[in-house]
Amino acid sequence: MAKVVFTPNIQRHVALPEAEASGRTVRDVLEAVFADHPQARGYVLDDQSGLRKHMTIFVDGRMIRDRARLTDAVNESSTVFVFQALSGG
Amino acid sequence: MVSDTLLVSTRKGLFTVPRRGRQWEIAAVDFLGDNVTIALTDRRDGSRYAALDHGHFGVKLHRAAGNGWEEIAAPVYPPKPEGYEEHDMWGRPLNWSTARIWALAAGGPDEPGVIWCGTLPGGLFRSADRGQSWDMVRSLWDHPKRKQWMGGGADLPGIHSICVDPRNSKRMWVAVSTGGIWFTEDGGASWNLRGEGMRAEYVPPEQTHDPIAQDVHCLAQCRAAPQRMWVQHHNGIFVSSDEGKTFTEVTHVEPSAFGFPVVVHPREPDTAWFVPEIKDEKRIPREGKLVVIRTRNGGKSFDVLTKGLPQSHAYDVVYRHALALDASGERLAFGSTTGGLWVSDDQGDSWTCVTHTLPPVYAVHFA
């Protein structure tokens, strides 16, 4: 199971504790978390289910490349960090 | 009819400002630190709504519940068809995603629970259940001319004004910056572009009078005489006496015909208020004097209202939703980008400063 960690700043709006989720891509893992926390989905993903413009995701220390489809690979021992990008100000 | 409570939406929270005795005081701050773009009190059932822009985390909508607020559904754009590409005026891919809630309006008295919502990048949404769920008005979004809408007040086009006909809830006007005025008489099933007579100096000559090229900053309709509509436009002030089909430019407006908001008296169609700035490339009050202007004769002449307003080194800009008139037509309020909030009990003849230390004010609304 991959570990999924959300920025502390999101917790003010919607509680998203560190979670474990299985899946082969960032999309799989996030959807698994959002199944338990449906209100959180719109805080991370935009209306087209892409990553919000000023959000960023790191998998094992590497920023993901596919922000629209979230196809970057995740393995059982991965850690997925969902953070704000500094570009948002 | 006289309203005793103001909702003030600011860059850093929603302020509730009631009148206590002869004083207006800040009684509550909700969403402190967060960007509140607009708020609405639905007078049919008393519900209050607040739209937030969390930046990183997107646009959210809340409704007052008990002593607090609950997050309700925000408008969500439909999935973009596979392979479909659309670009904004800058050539960048246009994301079908709510970028800002820019207008909230209650439906008619025969449609309890109906709320309309205008957004950037141009989607109009309708809720039939007090914001629990939203449907995009596809007939407008899919209208071939919608792709001619452009950024104006923001990089993206947006719907900022929604006027529901007080005589018939199926009839409605929305105004777009930039994209003119759109009218439906079948509850949003079909739309027509209105606004002949408006003029845009800032486009090539062949488009100057094209209704879709018009940057309407704010559209206001008289409740008792809905055929009368007022427009504060990027290019000046325009008035219509035929439900927005045709407009006449109001000229010789001092100190300026440029500005963002307009409000019209609920029973006197010839009476309207504006807050002028020098002009588009210099958005500050002329000579540092903050004034409100009022016409009582359909735009033939204006009173320049200054009593109680700062008359030196005032650089307040008043955004399109930040001037409000209550249902009685007597009481006005406005807030500014530099954090000032003023109230008048006498149609603008005199003003009282409630505070000048608010965050930048986006919208002022009589609850």
Tab-separated table of C-alpha atoms in Angstrom:
chain	number	residue	atom	x	y	z
A	1	MET	CA	0.000	0.000	0.000
A	2	ALA	CA	1.317	3.427	-0.891
A	3	LYS	CA	1.375	6.085	1.773
A	4	VAL	CA	-0.474	9.319	0.908
A	5	VAL	CA	0.318	12.545	2.774
A	6	PHE	CA	-1.620	15.789	2.279
A	7	THR	CA	-0.398	19.302	2.964
A	8	PRO	CA	-1.256	20.460	6.477
A	9	ASN	CA	-2.823	23.582	4.963
A	10	ILE	CA	-5.678	21.604	3.469
A	11	GLN	CA	-6.695	20.293	6.888
A	12	ARG	CA	-8.260	23.639	7.792
A	13	HIS	CA	-10.862	23.070	5.094
A	14	VAL	CA	-11.269	19.324	5.009
A	15	ALA	CA	-9.762	16.704	7.280
A	16	LEU	CA	-7.397	14.486	5.284
A	17	PRO	CA	-5.279	12.349	7.589
A	18	GLU	CA	-2.331	10.415	6.243
A	19	ALA	CA	-3.721	7.424	4.426
A	20	GLU	CA	-2.670	4.140	2.851
A	21	ALA	CA	-4.064	3.240	-0.505
A	22	SER	CA	-3.350	0.716	-3.208
A	23	GLY	CA	-3.027	1.440	-6.887
A	24	ARG	CA	-0.590	1.533	-9.777
A	25	THR	CA	-0.918	5.188	-10.641
A	26	VAL	CA	-1.338	8.492	-8.833
A	27	ARG	CA	-4.921	8.529	-10.133
A	28	ASP	CA	-5.673	5.108	-8.600
A	29	VAL	CA	-4.242	6.064	-5.238
A	30	LEU	CA	-5.994	9.434	-5.046
A	31	GLU	CA	-9.353	8.017	-6.104
A	32	ALA	CA	-9.027	5.402	-3.373
A	33	VAL	CA	-8.488	8.142	-0.794
A	34	PHE	CA	-11.325	10.297	-2.173
A	35	ALA	CA	-13.698	7.339	-1.971
A	36	ASP	CA	-13.369	7.707	1.802
A	37	HIS	CA	-13.236	11.521	1.733
A	38	PRO	CA	-15.450	12.660	-1.165
A	39	GLN	CA	-15.483	16.303	-0.132
A	40	ALA	CA	-11.699	16.475	-0.481
A	41	ARG	CA	-11.727	15.689	-4.195
A	42	GLY	CA	-12.518	19.218	-5.339
A	43	TYR	CA	-9.770	20.642	-3.153
A	44	VAL	CA	-7.084	18.699	-5.012
A	45	LEU	CA	-8.564	18.135	-8.485
A	46	ASP	CA	-10.236	20.615	-10.829
A	47	ASP	CA	-13.530	20.172	-12.683
A	48	GLN	CA	-11.827	18.061	-15.368
A	49	SER	CA	-10.242	15.807	-12.736
A	50	GLY	CA	-6.787	17.184	-13.431
A	51	LEU	CA	-4.503	18.396	-10.666
A	52	ARG	CA	-5.407	21.928	-9.606
A	53	LYS	CA	-3.194	24.564	-11.187
A	54	HIS	CA	-1.390	25.514	-8.010
A	55	MET	CA	-1.132	22.070	-6.491
A	56	THR	CA	1.733	19.663	-6.933
A	57	ILE	CA	2.308	15.987	-6.224
A	58	PHE	CA	5.589	14.217	-5.461
A	59	VAL	CA	5.995	10.449	-5.684
A	60	ASP	CA	9.057	9.283	-3.776
A	61	GLY	CA	10.581	12.729	-4.056
A	62	ARG	CA	9.910	13.237	-7.771
A	63	MET	CA	7.342	15.709	-9.037
A	64	ILE	CA	4.764	14.025	-11.220
A	65	ARG	CA	4.764	14.752	-14.957
A	66	ASP	CA	1.194	14.025	-15.960
A	67	ARG	CA	-0.913	16.605	-14.189
A	68	ALA	CA	-3.978	16.018	-16.387
A	69	ARG	CA	-4.347	12.242	-16.269
A	70	LEU	CA	-2.233	11.457	-13.208
A	71	THR	CA	-0.708	8.388	-14.834
A	72	ASP	CA	2.648	8.571	-13.029
A	73	ALA	CA	3.470	5.179	-11.554
A	74	VAL	CA	3.152	4.328	-7.887
A	75	ASN	CA	4.325	1.142	-6.203
A	76	GLU	CA	3.478	-0.585	-2.971
A	77	SER	CA	6.232	1.164	-1.031
A	78	SER	CA	5.759	4.637	-2.522
A	79	THR	CA	5.048	7.788	-0.591
A	80	VAL	CA	2.788	10.277	-2.360
A	81	PHE	CA	2.925	13.889	-1.146
A	82	VAL	CA	0.093	16.205	-2.188
A	83	PHE	CA	1.291	19.748	-1.640
A	84	GLN	CA	0.615	23.328	-2.653
A	85	ALA	CA	2.892	24.769	-5.299
A	86	LEU	CA	4.549	28.037	-4.351
A	87	SER	CA	3.252	29.444	-7.640
A	88	GLY	CA	-0.133	29.964	-6.044
A	89	GLY	CA	1.253	32.730	-3.848
B	1	MET	CA	-38.233	47.486	3.452
B	2	VAL	CA	-35.242	49.304	4.946
B	3	SER	CA	-32.396	46.892	5.495
B	4	ASP	CA	-30.374	47.030	8.704
B	5	THR	CA	-27.640	44.522	7.861
B	6	LEU	CA	-24.778	44.551	5.385
B	7	LEU	CA	-22.778	41.583	4.159
B	8	VAL	CA	-19.334	42.734	3.064
B	9	SER	CA	-17.257	40.268	1.039
B	10	THR	CA	-13.535	40.960	1.190
B	11	ARG	CA	-10.174	39.508	0.250
B	12	LYS	CA	-9.819	38.321	3.836
B	13	GLY	CA	-13.252	37.310	5.021
B	14	LEU	CA	-16.975	37.997	5.157
B	15	PHE	CA	-18.000	40.823	7.480
B	16	THR	CA	-21.515	41.157	8.868
B	17	VAL	CA	-22.259	44.798	9.621
B	18	PRO	CA	-25.606	45.556	11.309
B	19	ARG	CA	-27.009	48.920	12.208
B	20	ARG	CA	-27.256	49.371	15.978
B	21	GLY	CA	-29.033	52.531	16.963
B	22	ARG	CA	-27.554	55.125	14.631
B	23	GLN	CA	-24.243	53.324	14.224
B	24	TRP	CA	-23.142	50.602	11.844
B	25	GLU	CA	-20.734	48.165	13.489
B	26	ILE	CA	-18.882	45.038	12.488
B	27	ALA	CA	-20.660	42.298	14.434
B	28	ALA	CA	-19.150	39.159	12.945
B	29	VAL	CA	-16.333	37.983	10.693
B	30	ASP	CA	-16.667	34.649	8.955
B	31	PHE	CA	-13.997	32.900	6.872
B	32	LEU	CA	-11.354	35.217	8.333
B	33	GLY	CA	-8.235	35.094	6.184
B	34	ASP	CA	-10.032	33.618	3.185
B	35	ASN	CA	-10.992	35.261	-0.090
B	36	VAL	CA	-14.774	35.788	-0.212
B	37	THR	CA	-15.714	36.850	-3.731
B	38	ILE	CA	-19.449	37.437	-3.265
B	39	ALA	CA	-22.319	36.762	-0.867
B	40	LEU	CA	-26.089	36.601	-1.247
B	41	THR	CA	-29.090	36.691	1.050
B	42	ASP	CA	-32.079	35.058	-0.612
B	43	ARG	CA	-34.952	37.230	0.594
B	44	ARG	CA	-37.501	34.524	-0.222
B	45	ASP	CA	-36.307	32.167	2.500
B	46	GLY	CA	-33.575	34.058	4.349
B	47	SER	CA	-30.784	31.722	3.216
B	48	ARG	CA	-27.305	33.211	3.054
B	49	TYR	CA	-24.629	32.087	0.633
B	50	ALA	CA	-20.921	32.922	0.485
B	51	ALA	CA	-18.557	32.117	-2.400
B	52	LEU	CA	-14.912	31.523	-1.545
B	53	ASP	CA	-11.828	31.314	-3.684
B	54	HIS	CA	-9.210	29.281	-1.883
B	55	GLY	CA	-6.623	29.741	-4.605
B	56	HIS	CA	-4.695	26.475	-4.431
B	57	PHE	CA	-7.764	24.536	-3.369
B	58	GLY	CA	-10.281	26.053	-5.745
B	59	VAL	CA	-13.658	27.765	-5.556
B	60	LYS	CA	-16.118	26.735	-2.854
B	61	LEU	CA	-19.633	27.684	-1.853
B	62	HIS	CA	-21.032	27.823	1.675
B	63	ARG	CA	-24.537	28.326	3.040
B	64	ALA	CA	-25.349	29.627	6.494
B	65	ALA	CA	-26.683	26.933	8.793
B	66	GLY	CA	-27.558	27.508	12.421
B	67	ASN	CA	-24.855	29.638	13.938
B	68	GLY	CA	-22.251	28.676	11.358
B	69	TRP	CA	-21.785	27.769	7.722
B	70	GLU	CA	-21.785	24.514	5.833
B	71	GLU	CA	-19.982	23.806	2.592
B	72	ILE	CA	-22.417	22.997	-0.189
B	73	ALA	CA	-21.781	21.984	-3.770
B	74	ALA	CA	-19.871	24.410	-5.935
B	75	PRO	CA	-20.680	24.658	-9.636
B	76	VAL	CA	-18.667	22.114	-11.612
B	77	TYR	CA	-18.068	22.372	-15.351
B	78	PRO	CA	-19.018	19.350	-17.445
B	79	PRO	CA	-16.304	17.045	-18.784
B	80	LYS	CA	-14.633	18.500	-21.819
B	81	PRO	CA	-15.281	16.169	-24.773
B	82	GLU	CA	-12.345	13.904	-25.596
B	83	GLY	CA	-10.083	15.520	-28.171
B	84	TYR	CA	-11.928	18.834	-28.027
B	85	GLU	CA	-9.628	21.858	-27.846
B	86	GLU	CA	-10.560	25.382	-26.925
B	87	HIS	CA	-8.228	28.273	-26.287
B	88	ASP	CA	-8.589	31.567	-24.502
B	89	MET	CA	-7.760	34.951	-26.036
B	90	TRP	CA	-4.105	34.391	-25.159
B	91	GLY	CA	-3.957	31.096	-27.024
B	92	ARG	CA	-3.757	29.052	-23.858
B	93	PRO	CA	-5.955	25.993	-23.425
B	94	LEU	CA	-9.202	27.049	-21.763
B	95	ASN	CA	-9.791	24.868	-18.747
B	96	TRP	CA	-13.449	23.986	-18.265
B	97	SER	CA	-13.273	24.517	-14.525
B	98	THR	CA	-14.791	27.102	-12.199
B	99	ALA	CA	-12.184	29.808	-11.764
B	100	ARG	CA	-14.349	32.234	-9.771
B	101	ILE	CA	-17.927	32.674	-8.641
B	102	TRP	CA	-18.713	36.177	-9.867
B	103	ALA	CA	-22.492	36.414	-9.544
B	104	LEU	CA	-25.158	34.914	-7.303
B	105	ALA	CA	-28.849	35.700	-7.765
B	106	ALA	CA	-32.099	34.329	-6.385
B	107	GLY	CA	-34.711	33.042	-8.815
B	108	GLY	CA	-38.230	34.452	-8.931
B	109	PRO	CA	-40.872	34.227	-6.211
B	110	ASP	CA	-42.545	31.317	-8.009
B	111	GLU	CA	-39.315	29.282	-7.972
B	112	PRO	CA	-38.390	28.718	-4.326
B	113	GLY	CA	-34.891	27.334	-3.932
B	114	VAL	CA	-33.737	28.367	-7.400
B	115	ILE	CA	-30.350	30.108	-7.354
B	116	TRP	CA	-28.387	31.326	-10.377
B	117	CYS	CA	-24.615	31.495	-10.389
B	118	GLY	CA	-22.331	33.236	-12.877
B	119	THR	CA	-18.714	32.146	-13.086
B	120	LEU	CA	-15.386	32.571	-14.783
B	121	PRO	CA	-14.591	31.329	-17.446
B	122	GLY	CA	-18.175	32.028	-18.536
B	123	GLY	CA	-20.428	29.245	-17.293
B	124	LEU	CA	-23.915	30.015	-15.989
B	125	PHE	CA	-25.274	27.527	-13.456
B	126	ARG	CA	-28.718	26.897	-11.956
B	127	SER	CA	-29.544	25.202	-8.706
B	128	ALA	CA	-33.107	24.136	-7.905
B	129	ASP	CA	-32.294	23.005	-4.362
B	130	ARG	CA	-30.632	25.944	-2.614
B	131	GLY	CA	-27.186	25.049	-3.865
B	132	GLN	CA	-27.152	21.379	-2.966
B	133	SER	CA	-26.543	20.629	-6.644
B	134	TRP	CA	-25.916	22.655	-9.797
B	135	ASP	CA	-26.570	22.248	-13.494
B	136	MET	CA	-24.682	24.189	-16.078
B	137	VAL	CA	-26.892	26.063	-18.552
B	138	ARG	CA	-25.535	24.273	-21.598
B	139	SER	CA	-27.601	26.286	-24.080
B	140	LEU	CA	-25.505	29.346	-23.257
B	141	TRP	CA	-22.167	27.579	-22.827
B	142	ASP	CA	-22.666	25.726	-26.122
B	143	HIS	CA	-23.859	28.811	-27.998
B	144	PRO	CA	-21.415	29.254	-30.900
B	145	LYS	CA	-20.927	32.919	-30.075
B	146	ARG	CA	-19.840	32.131	-26.509
B	147	LYS	CA	-16.382	31.394	-27.869
B	148	GLN	CA	-16.113	35.055	-28.828
B	149	TRP	CA	-16.266	36.066	-25.183
B	150	MET	CA	-12.984	37.443	-23.899
B	151	GLY	CA	-11.319	38.445	-20.699
B	152	GLY	CA	-12.109	41.887	-19.382
B	153	GLY	CA	-12.261	42.336	-15.657
B	154	ALA	CA	-10.103	39.216	-15.445
B	155	ASP	CA	-7.986	37.230	-17.872
B	156	LEU	CA	-10.947	34.925	-18.440
B	157	PRO	CA	-14.454	35.933	-19.503
B	158	GLY	CA	-17.107	35.820	-16.822
B	159	ILE	CA	-20.763	36.421	-15.999
B	160	HIS	CA	-21.066	39.133	-13.366
B	161	SER	CA	-24.658	40.388	-13.598
B	162	ILE	CA	-27.863	38.334	-13.483
B	163	CYS	CA	-31.258	40.085	-13.666
B	164	VAL	CA	-34.378	37.930	-13.229
B	165	ASP	CA	-37.490	39.641	-14.584
B	166	PRO	CA	-39.687	40.448	-11.551
B	167	ARG	CA	-42.784	39.885	-13.736
B	168	ASN	CA	-41.780	36.493	-15.151
B	169	SER	CA	-39.021	34.273	-13.743
B	170	LYS	CA	-38.452	32.606	-17.114
B	171	ARG	CA	-37.122	35.873	-18.479
B	172	MET	CA	-33.585	36.754	-17.517
B	173	TRP	CA	-30.652	38.877	-18.594
B	174	VAL	CA	-27.000	38.131	-17.908
B	175	ALA	CA	-24.048	40.382	-18.639
B	176	VAL	CA	-20.569	39.239	-19.560
B	177	SER	CA	-17.184	40.904	-19.303
B	178	THR	CA	-16.541	40.833	-22.158
B	179	GLY	CA	-19.364	39.427	-24.213
B	180	GLY	CA	-22.325	41.795	-23.996
B	181	ILE	CA	-25.814	41.161	-22.630
B	182	TRP	CA	-27.662	37.881	-23.151
B	183	PHE	CA	-31.402	37.381	-22.773
B	184	THR	CA	-33.586	34.318	-22.326
B	185	GLU	CA	-37.357	34.179	-22.134
B	186	ASP	CA	-37.675	30.431	-21.688
B	187	GLY	CA	-35.844	29.895	-18.428
B	188	GLY	CA	-32.472	29.504	-20.087
B	189	ALA	CA	-33.366	27.040	-22.851
B	190	SER	CA	-32.388	29.549	-25.545
B	191	TRP	CA	-30.502	32.840	-25.601
B	192	ASN	CA	-30.258	35.974	-27.676
B	193	LEU	CA	-27.614	38.648	-27.675
B	194	ARG	CA	-28.958	42.112	-26.827
B	195	GLY	CA	-27.439	45.525	-26.378
B	196	GLU	CA	-27.578	47.418	-29.658
B	197	GLY	CA	-26.297	50.934	-29.191
B	198	MET	CA	-23.450	50.238	-26.802
B	199	ARG	CA	-20.075	51.354	-28.054
B	200	ALA	CA	-16.566	50.059	-27.451
B	201	GLU	CA	-13.702	52.382	-28.346
B	202	TYR	CA	-11.070	49.834	-27.484
B	203	VAL	CA	-11.689	47.398	-30.362
B	204	PRO	CA	-11.124	47.761	-34.104
B	205	PRO	CA	-13.642	50.114	-35.761
B	206	GLU	CA	-15.648	47.368	-37.452
B	207	GLN	CA	-16.397	45.839	-34.030
B	208	THR	CA	-17.085	49.069	-32.144
B	209	HIS	CA	-20.849	48.617	-32.212
B	210	ASP	CA	-20.932	44.817	-32.223
B	211	PRO	CA	-23.022	43.821	-29.174
B	212	ILE	CA	-20.715	40.918	-28.378
B	213	ALA	CA	-17.648	43.142	-28.181
B	214	GLN	CA	-19.112	45.182	-25.319
B	215	ASP	CA	-17.415	45.128	-21.942
B	216	VAL	CA	-20.384	45.599	-19.657
B	217	HIS	CA	-19.035	46.209	-16.175
B	218	CYS	CA	-22.405	46.014	-14.463
B	219	LEU	CA	-26.058	45.665	-15.499
B	220	ALA	CA	-28.938	46.831	-13.271
B	221	GLN	CA	-32.706	46.631	-13.799
B	222	CYS	CA	-35.482	48.665	-12.184
B	223	ARG	CA	-37.832	46.352	-10.290
B	224	ALA	CA	-40.983	48.427	-10.828
B	225	ALA	CA	-40.150	49.294	-14.433
B	226	PRO	CA	-38.113	46.339	-15.742
B	227	GLN	CA	-37.943	47.789	-19.226
B	228	ARG	CA	-35.424	50.256	-17.796
B	229	MET	CA	-31.896	48.905	-17.599
B	230	TRP	CA	-28.703	50.755	-16.724
B	231	VAL	CA	-25.212	49.741	-17.758
B	232	GLN	CA	-21.882	50.860	-16.414
B	233	HIS	CA	-19.654	49.938	-19.318
B	234	HIS	CA	-15.908	50.080	-19.824
B	235	ASN	CA	-16.617	52.885	-22.244
B	236	GLY	CA	-19.161	54.847	-20.246
B	237	ILE	CA	-22.763	54.810	-19.057
B	238	PHE	CA	-25.640	53.478	-21.176
B	239	VAL	CA	-29.383	53.363	-20.523
B	240	SER	CA	-32.132	51.267	-22.104
B	241	SER	CA	-35.909	51.746	-22.052
B	242	ASP	CA	-36.783	48.563	-23.952
B	243	GLU	CA	-35.435	45.728	-21.803
B	244	GLY	CA	-31.919	46.000	-23.107
B	245	LYS	CA	-32.718	45.700	-26.810
B	246	THR	CA	-31.262	49.144	-27.472
B	247	PHE	CA	-29.144	51.463	-25.387
B	248	THR	CA	-28.401	55.162	-25.482
B	249	GLU	CA	-25.063	56.498	-24.323
B	250	VAL	CA	-25.178	58.970	-21.463
B	251	THR	CA	-22.683	61.706	-22.180
B	252	HIS	CA	-21.313	64.741	-20.376
B	253	VAL	CA	-20.914	62.851	-17.119
B	254	GLU	CA	-18.727	64.574	-14.542
B	255	PRO	CA	-16.266	63.850	-13.094
B	256	SER	CA	-16.130	60.747	-15.313
B	257	ALA	CA	-18.276	58.146	-17.057
B	258	PHE	CA	-15.827	55.331	-16.241
B	259	GLY	CA	-16.446	53.054	-13.286
B	260	PHE	CA	-17.615	49.618	-12.309
B	261	PRO	CA	-20.905	49.523	-10.336
B	262	VAL	CA	-24.388	50.843	-10.984
B	263	VAL	CA	-27.551	50.543	-8.884
B	264	VAL	CA	-31.032	51.707	-9.864
B	265	HIS	CA	-33.869	52.774	-7.593
B	266	PRO	CA	-36.445	49.967	-7.221
B	267	ARG	CA	-39.406	52.241	-8.099
B	268	GLU	CA	-37.880	55.218	-9.920
B	269	PRO	CA	-36.316	54.051	-13.180
B	270	ASP	CA	-34.715	57.432	-13.854
B	271	THR	CA	-32.762	57.353	-10.575
B	272	ALA	CA	-29.417	55.543	-10.559
B	273	TRP	CA	-26.059	55.779	-8.800
B	274	PHE	CA	-22.483	55.259	-10.002
B	275	VAL	CA	-18.976	55.590	-8.533
B	276	PRO	CA	-16.674	57.207	-11.109
B	277	GLU	CA	-12.955	56.683	-11.619
B	278	ILE	CA	-10.841	58.847	-13.914
B	279	LYS	CA	-10.891	56.356	-16.790
B	280	ASP	CA	-9.808	52.894	-17.792
B	281	GLU	CA	-6.070	53.493	-17.822
B	282	LYS	CA	-6.177	55.478	-14.569
B	283	ARG	CA	-8.474	53.750	-12.142
B	284	ILE	CA	-8.554	56.184	-9.255
B	285	PRO	CA	-10.975	58.942	-8.261
B	286	ARG	CA	-10.338	62.200	-10.070
B	287	GLU	CA	-8.128	64.580	-8.055
B	288	GLY	CA	-8.129	62.086	-5.186
B	289	LYS	CA	-11.756	62.966	-4.396
B	290	LEU	CA	-14.024	60.011	-3.744
B	291	VAL	CA	-17.531	60.777	-5.015
B	292	VAL	CA	-20.768	59.009	-5.872
B	293	ILE	CA	-22.840	60.396	-8.725
B	294	ARG	CA	-26.634	60.196	-8.925
B	295	THR	CA	-29.043	60.941	-11.694
B	296	ARG	CA	-32.748	61.504	-11.058
B	297	ASN	CA	-33.710	62.238	-14.640
B	298	GLY	CA	-32.564	59.271	-16.664
B	299	GLY	CA	-29.025	60.536	-17.150
B	300	LYS	CA	-29.737	64.089	-18.347
B	301	SER	CA	-27.823	65.406	-15.342
B	302	PHE	CA	-26.000	64.113	-12.300
B	303	ASP	CA	-25.554	65.188	-8.702
B	304	VAL	CA	-21.999	64.778	-7.449
B	305	LEU	CA	-22.329	63.487	-3.890
B	306	THR	CA	-19.397	64.222	-1.595
B	307	LYS	CA	-20.706	64.868	1.914
B	308	GLY	CA	-18.930	62.520	4.303
B	309	LEU	CA	-16.587	61.110	1.629
B	310	PRO	CA	-12.827	61.817	1.624
B	311	GLN	CA	-12.019	64.721	-0.684
B	312	SER	CA	-8.244	64.554	-0.758
B	313	HIS	CA	-5.773	61.768	-1.436
B	314	ALA	CA	-8.476	59.124	-1.717
B	315	TYR	CA	-7.552	56.314	-4.081
B	316	ASP	CA	-10.495	54.023	-3.463
B	317	VAL	CA	-11.746	51.894	-6.323
B	318	VAL	CA	-15.257	50.482	-5.968
B	319	TYR	CA	-15.743	47.174	-7.733
B	320	ARG	CA	-18.869	46.238	-9.663
B	321	HIS	CA	-20.579	44.406	-6.792
B	322	ALA	CA	-19.398	46.754	-4.066
B	323	LEU	CA	-22.149	49.394	-4.337
B	324	ALA	CA	-25.513	48.372	-2.880
B	325	LEU	CA	-28.967	49.901	-2.586
B	326	ASP	CA	-31.538	48.486	-0.192
B	327	ALA	CA	-35.085	47.510	-1.163
B	328	SER	CA	-36.483	50.800	0.136
B	329	GLY	CA	-34.371	52.781	-2.287
B	330	GLU	CA	-33.245	55.074	0.522
B	331	ARG	CA	-30.166	53.403	1.930
B	332	LEU	CA	-26.895	52.898	0.059
B	333	ALA	CA	-23.567	51.385	0.991
B	334	PHE	CA	-20.277	50.849	-0.758
B	335	GLY	CA	-16.872	49.384	-0.008
B	336	SER	CA	-13.530	50.036	-1.652
B	337	THR	CA	-10.331	48.321	-2.651
B	338	THR	CA	-8.535	50.246	0.075
B	339	GLY	CA	-10.812	48.927	2.797
B	340	GLY	CA	-13.285	51.773	3.240
B	341	LEU	CA	-16.973	51.167	3.928
B	342	TRP	CA	-19.533	53.987	3.728
B	343	VAL	CA	-23.292	54.048	4.312
B	344	SER	CA	-25.921	56.623	3.398
B	345	ASP	CA	-29.469	56.828	4.778
B	346	ASP	CA	-30.577	59.582	2.429
B	347	GLN	CA	-29.986	58.313	-1.107
B	348	GLY	CA	-26.385	59.436	-1.055
B	349	ASP	CA	-26.859	63.056	0.039
B	350	SER	CA	-24.607	62.311	3.024
B	351	TRP	CA	-22.347	59.400	3.923
B	352	THR	CA	-20.976	57.894	7.123
B	353	CYS	CA	-17.705	55.990	7.173
B	354	VAL	CA	-18.184	52.688	9.006
B	355	THR	CA	-14.501	51.774	8.791
B	356	HIS	CA	-11.541	52.387	6.542
B	357	THR	CA	-9.447	49.417	7.635
B	358	LEU	CA	-11.176	46.468	5.999
B	359	PRO	CA	-9.355	44.174	3.588
B	360	PRO	CA	-10.000	44.991	-0.092
B	361	VAL	CA	-13.785	44.905	-0.573
B	362	TYR	CA	-15.190	42.828	-3.432
B	363	ALA	CA	-18.914	42.982	-2.753
B	364	VAL	CA	-21.416	44.768	-0.532
B	365	HIS	CA	-24.936	43.400	-0.134
B	366	PHE	CA	-27.922	44.383	1.995
B	367	ALA	CA	-29.009	41.216	3.787
